[in-house]
């Protein structure tokens, strides 16, 4: 797909010249991200890769409005974002579940602040629980669940609000290799279903193979300060063979940029 | 109840997602691959993969032939299905024979569809003296929940069978 073909797709969120730093700006503080220009378009699965400490997760937090940049702006549908963007939700590496709440209750938290009654929140939560393959676990507590199931709860909580953009911060890296293989397939399966939200996914990962296997576009960051080294389009048709030579070539190319 | 030494072990001892993950890896290798190669690629010890291999073998999802793992038709079928349909397939397999069926029958027939955790653990102690009953209980809950055979509420310690009302949809 050429860039020109994409222009009629809607730009959902855009980072313009974003710089994030800790400490006093004038004193040349610790700069985490510098001059980041990045936009996310409809129907795109974008991965952000880079060495550890390059500000990948910070970039995701800025995109959602959870963290304010020292310089630059975030635009959501061409309007400057001020505060947390309600149309995005986040999946965390460590699941971030409440241990004293069961599965349905944890999922319902994703609807906190939405204008639905109690029953409607329950109905929507049970619906998404079914879609994500968590049916049967409704009354389980996080301590009774495997890592893979915990992350499904994290995913269900993020999906229940039907976000326009789903943000995932290292969603598979706390899981064992077999479980993460399984969950990656499930996420791709959900992504392939046009009847389901979101319109775009942005995933942070340190796993280049995972990024190439799953994404349409990969943003490679440099470290300290994080700047965009390159953007790589992954024009391999889906479903992809994770063991194809084509895929390995891209993995090598991108790994070479990071190391 | 479990007919002596030749009894068929039908309680998988691994997380469901772990076993399905192994089948997916197998499919990536076109349905046949050396076990040691899988371990090597995933940077796992053999011991970390064997529980998933055993579970998949038990459920006839894969065969082992001189060190090679081979995906069976059942395995392929499971992978081709949606999340809900996978649950239905495993529901049928687990409920139809062996230990899992015996456990379901115990709960359903002798206790009207609901027992306490203690009662089920007691049943396991009596009938399966060679396994750790607490750990086996956890696996029963894991697969029972996934396959929509059992529900367990740890708040009141009650485990019950699922009545087949909602499985027909979709």
Short mmCIF file of N, CA and C in Angstrom, two decimals, chain A residues 21-85:
data_model
loop_
_atom_site.label_atom_id
_atom_site.label_comp_id
_atom_site.label_asym_id
_atom_site.label_seq_id
_atom_site.Cartn_x
_atom_site.Cartn_y
_atom_site.Cartn_z
N UNK A 21 10.47 15.77 29.15
CA UNK A 21 11.69 15.83 29.95
C UNK A 21 11.34 15.90 31.41
N UNK A 22 12.27 15.49 32.22
CA UNK A 22 12.08 15.64 33.67
C UNK A 22 13.08 16.66 34.17
N UNK A 23 12.63 17.52 35.05
CA UNK A 23 13.49 18.56 35.59
C UNK A 23 13.25 19.87 34.85
N UNK A 24 13.95 20.94 35.26
CA UNK A 24 13.78 22.26 34.68
C UNK A 24 14.29 22.29 33.24
N UNK A 25 13.44 22.76 32.35
CA UNK A 25 13.77 22.77 30.93
C UNK A 25 15.06 23.57 30.65
N UNK A 26 15.17 24.72 31.31
CA UNK A 26 16.30 25.60 31.04
C UNK A 26 17.63 24.97 31.45
N UNK A 27 17.55 24.09 32.46
CA UNK A 27 18.78 23.48 32.97
C UNK A 27 19.19 22.24 32.16
N UNK A 28 18.57 22.11 30.98
CA UNK A 28 18.88 20.96 30.12
C UNK A 28 18.71 19.65 30.91
N UNK A 29 17.47 19.34 31.25
CA UNK A 29 17.21 18.22 32.13
C UNK A 29 17.30 16.88 31.41
N UNK A 30 16.84 15.87 32.08
CA UNK A 30 16.84 14.54 31.50
C UNK A 30 15.74 14.47 30.42
N UNK A 31 16.16 14.45 29.18
CA UNK A 31 15.18 14.45 28.08
C UNK A 31 14.84 13.01 27.70
N UNK A 32 13.55 12.67 27.78
CA UNK A 32 13.12 11.29 27.51
C UNK A 32 12.74 11.12 26.05
N UNK A 33 11.96 12.06 25.56
CA UNK A 33 11.54 12.03 24.15
C UNK A 33 11.81 13.40 23.55
N UNK A 34 12.26 13.42 22.30
CA UNK A 34 12.58 14.70 21.70
C UNK A 34 12.02 14.79 20.27
N UNK A 35 11.30 15.89 20.03
CA UNK A 35 10.78 16.21 18.69
C UNK A 35 10.08 15.02 18.02
N UNK A 36 9.13 14.45 18.69
CA UNK A 36 8.42 13.31 18.12
C UNK A 36 7.25 13.81 17.27
N UNK A 37 7.28 13.46 15.99
CA UNK A 37 6.16 13.72 15.09
C UNK A 37 5.61 12.38 14.62
N UNK A 38 4.39 12.10 14.99
CA UNK A 38 3.85 10.78 14.69
C UNK A 38 2.34 10.86 14.59
N UNK A 39 1.76 10.27 13.55
CA UNK A 39 0.31 10.23 13.51
C UNK A 39 -0.17 8.79 13.31
N UNK A 40 -1.34 8.54 13.86
CA UNK A 40 -1.94 7.21 13.79
C UNK A 40 -3.22 7.33 12.97
N UNK A 41 -3.33 6.47 11.96
CA UNK A 41 -4.44 6.54 11.02
C UNK A 41 -5.41 5.39 11.27
N UNK A 42 -6.63 5.61 10.84
CA UNK A 42 -7.67 4.59 10.88
C UNK A 42 -7.18 3.26 10.28
N UNK A 43 -7.62 2.15 10.84
CA UNK A 43 -7.32 0.80 10.34
C UNK A 43 -5.85 0.45 10.36
N UNK A 44 -5.12 1.04 11.30
CA UNK A 44 -3.69 0.78 11.36
C UNK A 44 -3.33 0.09 12.66
N UNK A 45 -2.46 -0.90 12.56
CA UNK A 45 -1.86 -1.52 13.74
C UNK A 45 -0.40 -1.07 13.75
N UNK A 46 -0.08 -0.20 14.69
CA UNK A 46 1.26 0.39 14.73
C UNK A 46 2.01 -0.12 15.96
N UNK A 47 3.25 -0.52 15.76
CA UNK A 47 4.08 -0.89 16.90
C UNK A 47 5.20 0.12 17.08
N UNK A 48 5.54 0.35 18.34
CA UNK A 48 6.67 1.22 18.66
C UNK A 48 7.74 0.36 19.30
N UNK A 49 8.89 0.29 18.66
CA UNK A 49 9.98 -0.52 19.20
C UNK A 49 11.20 0.36 19.47
N UNK A 50 12.10 -0.14 20.27
CA UNK A 50 13.31 0.61 20.57
C UNK A 50 13.99 0.01 21.77
N UNK A 51 15.23 0.43 22.02
CA UNK A 51 15.96 -0.12 23.17
C UNK A 51 15.28 0.26 24.48
N UNK A 52 15.58 -0.46 25.54
CA UNK A 52 14.91 -0.14 26.80
C UNK A 52 15.35 1.24 27.27
N UNK A 53 14.43 1.96 27.84
CA UNK A 53 14.72 3.31 28.30
C UNK A 53 14.62 4.36 27.20
N UNK A 54 14.03 4.02 26.06
CA UNK A 54 13.95 5.00 24.98
C UNK A 54 12.66 5.82 25.05
N UNK A 55 11.85 5.57 26.07
CA UNK A 55 10.64 6.38 26.23
C UNK A 55 9.42 5.85 25.52
N UNK A 56 9.44 4.57 25.13
CA UNK A 56 8.31 3.97 24.41
C UNK A 56 7.00 4.10 25.20
N UNK A 57 7.07 3.71 26.48
CA UNK A 57 5.86 3.73 27.29
C UNK A 57 5.40 5.15 27.56
N UNK A 58 6.37 6.04 27.74
CA UNK A 58 6.04 7.45 27.96
C UNK A 58 5.29 8.01 26.76
N UNK A 59 5.72 7.60 25.57
CA UNK A 59 5.07 8.07 24.35
C UNK A 59 3.59 7.66 24.32
N UNK A 60 3.35 6.43 24.77
CA UNK A 60 1.97 5.93 24.80
C UNK A 60 1.14 6.73 25.81
N UNK A 61 1.74 7.02 26.94
CA UNK A 61 1.03 7.77 27.99
C UNK A 61 0.72 9.20 27.52
N UNK A 62 1.65 9.77 26.77
CA UNK A 62 1.41 11.12 26.24
C UNK A 62 0.28 11.10 25.21
N UNK A 63 0.30 10.05 24.38
CA UNK A 63 -0.73 9.94 23.34
C UNK A 63 -2.13 9.91 23.95
N UNK A 64 -2.25 9.24 25.09
CA UNK A 64 -3.54 9.10 25.73
C UNK A 64 -3.89 10.30 26.62
N UNK A 65 -2.90 11.11 26.88
CA UNK A 65 -3.15 12.28 27.73
C UNK A 65 -2.92 12.00 29.21
N UNK A 66 -2.29 10.87 29.51
CA UNK A 66 -2.00 10.55 30.91
C UNK A 66 -0.77 11.30 31.40
N UNK A 67 0.04 11.78 30.44
CA UNK A 67 1.25 12.50 30.78
C UNK A 67 1.35 13.70 29.85
N UNK A 68 1.77 14.82 30.40
CA UNK A 68 1.85 16.03 29.58
C UNK A 68 3.26 16.23 29.05
N UNK A 69 3.39 16.53 27.75
CA UNK A 69 4.74 16.81 27.23
C UNK A 69 5.21 18.20 27.65
N UNK A 70 6.52 18.39 27.74
CA UNK A 70 7.08 19.71 28.08
C UNK A 70 6.95 20.65 26.89
N UNK A 71 6.98 20.04 25.71
CA UNK A 71 6.88 20.85 24.50
C UNK A 71 6.10 20.05 23.46
N UNK A 72 5.43 20.75 22.56
CA UNK A 72 4.67 20.07 21.51
C UNK A 72 3.25 19.76 21.96
N UNK A 73 2.43 19.26 21.00
CA UNK A 73 1.02 19.01 21.29
C UNK A 73 0.57 17.65 20.78
N UNK A 74 -0.53 17.22 21.36
CA UNK A 74 -1.19 16.02 20.87
C UNK A 74 -2.53 16.45 20.29
N UNK A 75 -2.82 16.03 19.07
CA UNK A 75 -4.10 16.35 18.45
C UNK A 75 -4.91 15.08 18.28
N UNK A 76 -6.15 15.16 18.68
CA UNK A 76 -7.06 14.03 18.50
C UNK A 76 -8.15 14.51 17.55
N UNK A 77 -8.29 13.86 16.40
CA UNK A 77 -9.20 14.32 15.34
C UNK A 77 -9.02 15.82 15.09
N UNK A 78 -7.77 16.21 14.93
CA UNK A 78 -7.40 17.59 14.62
C UNK A 78 -7.76 18.61 15.70
N UNK A 79 -8.10 18.13 16.88
CA UNK A 79 -8.33 19.07 17.97
C UNK A 79 -7.32 18.80 19.07
N UNK A 80 -6.81 19.88 19.62
CA UNK A 80 -5.77 19.73 20.63
C UNK A 80 -6.31 18.99 21.85
N UNK A 81 -5.56 17.99 22.24
CA UNK A 81 -6.00 17.15 23.37
C UNK A 81 -5.61 17.83 24.68
N UNK A 82 -6.62 17.92 25.55
CA UNK A 82 -6.35 18.54 26.85
C UNK A 82 -6.93 17.60 27.90
N UNK A 83 -6.08 16.88 28.58
CA UNK A 83 -6.54 15.89 29.54
C UNK A 83 -6.57 14.50 28.92
N UNK A 84 -7.15 13.56 29.65
CA UNK A 84 -7.14 12.16 29.20
C UNK A 84 -8.15 11.96 28.07
N UNK A 85 -7.72 11.28 27.01
CA UNK A 85 -8.61 11.05 25.87
C UNK A 85 -9.53 9.86 26.17
#
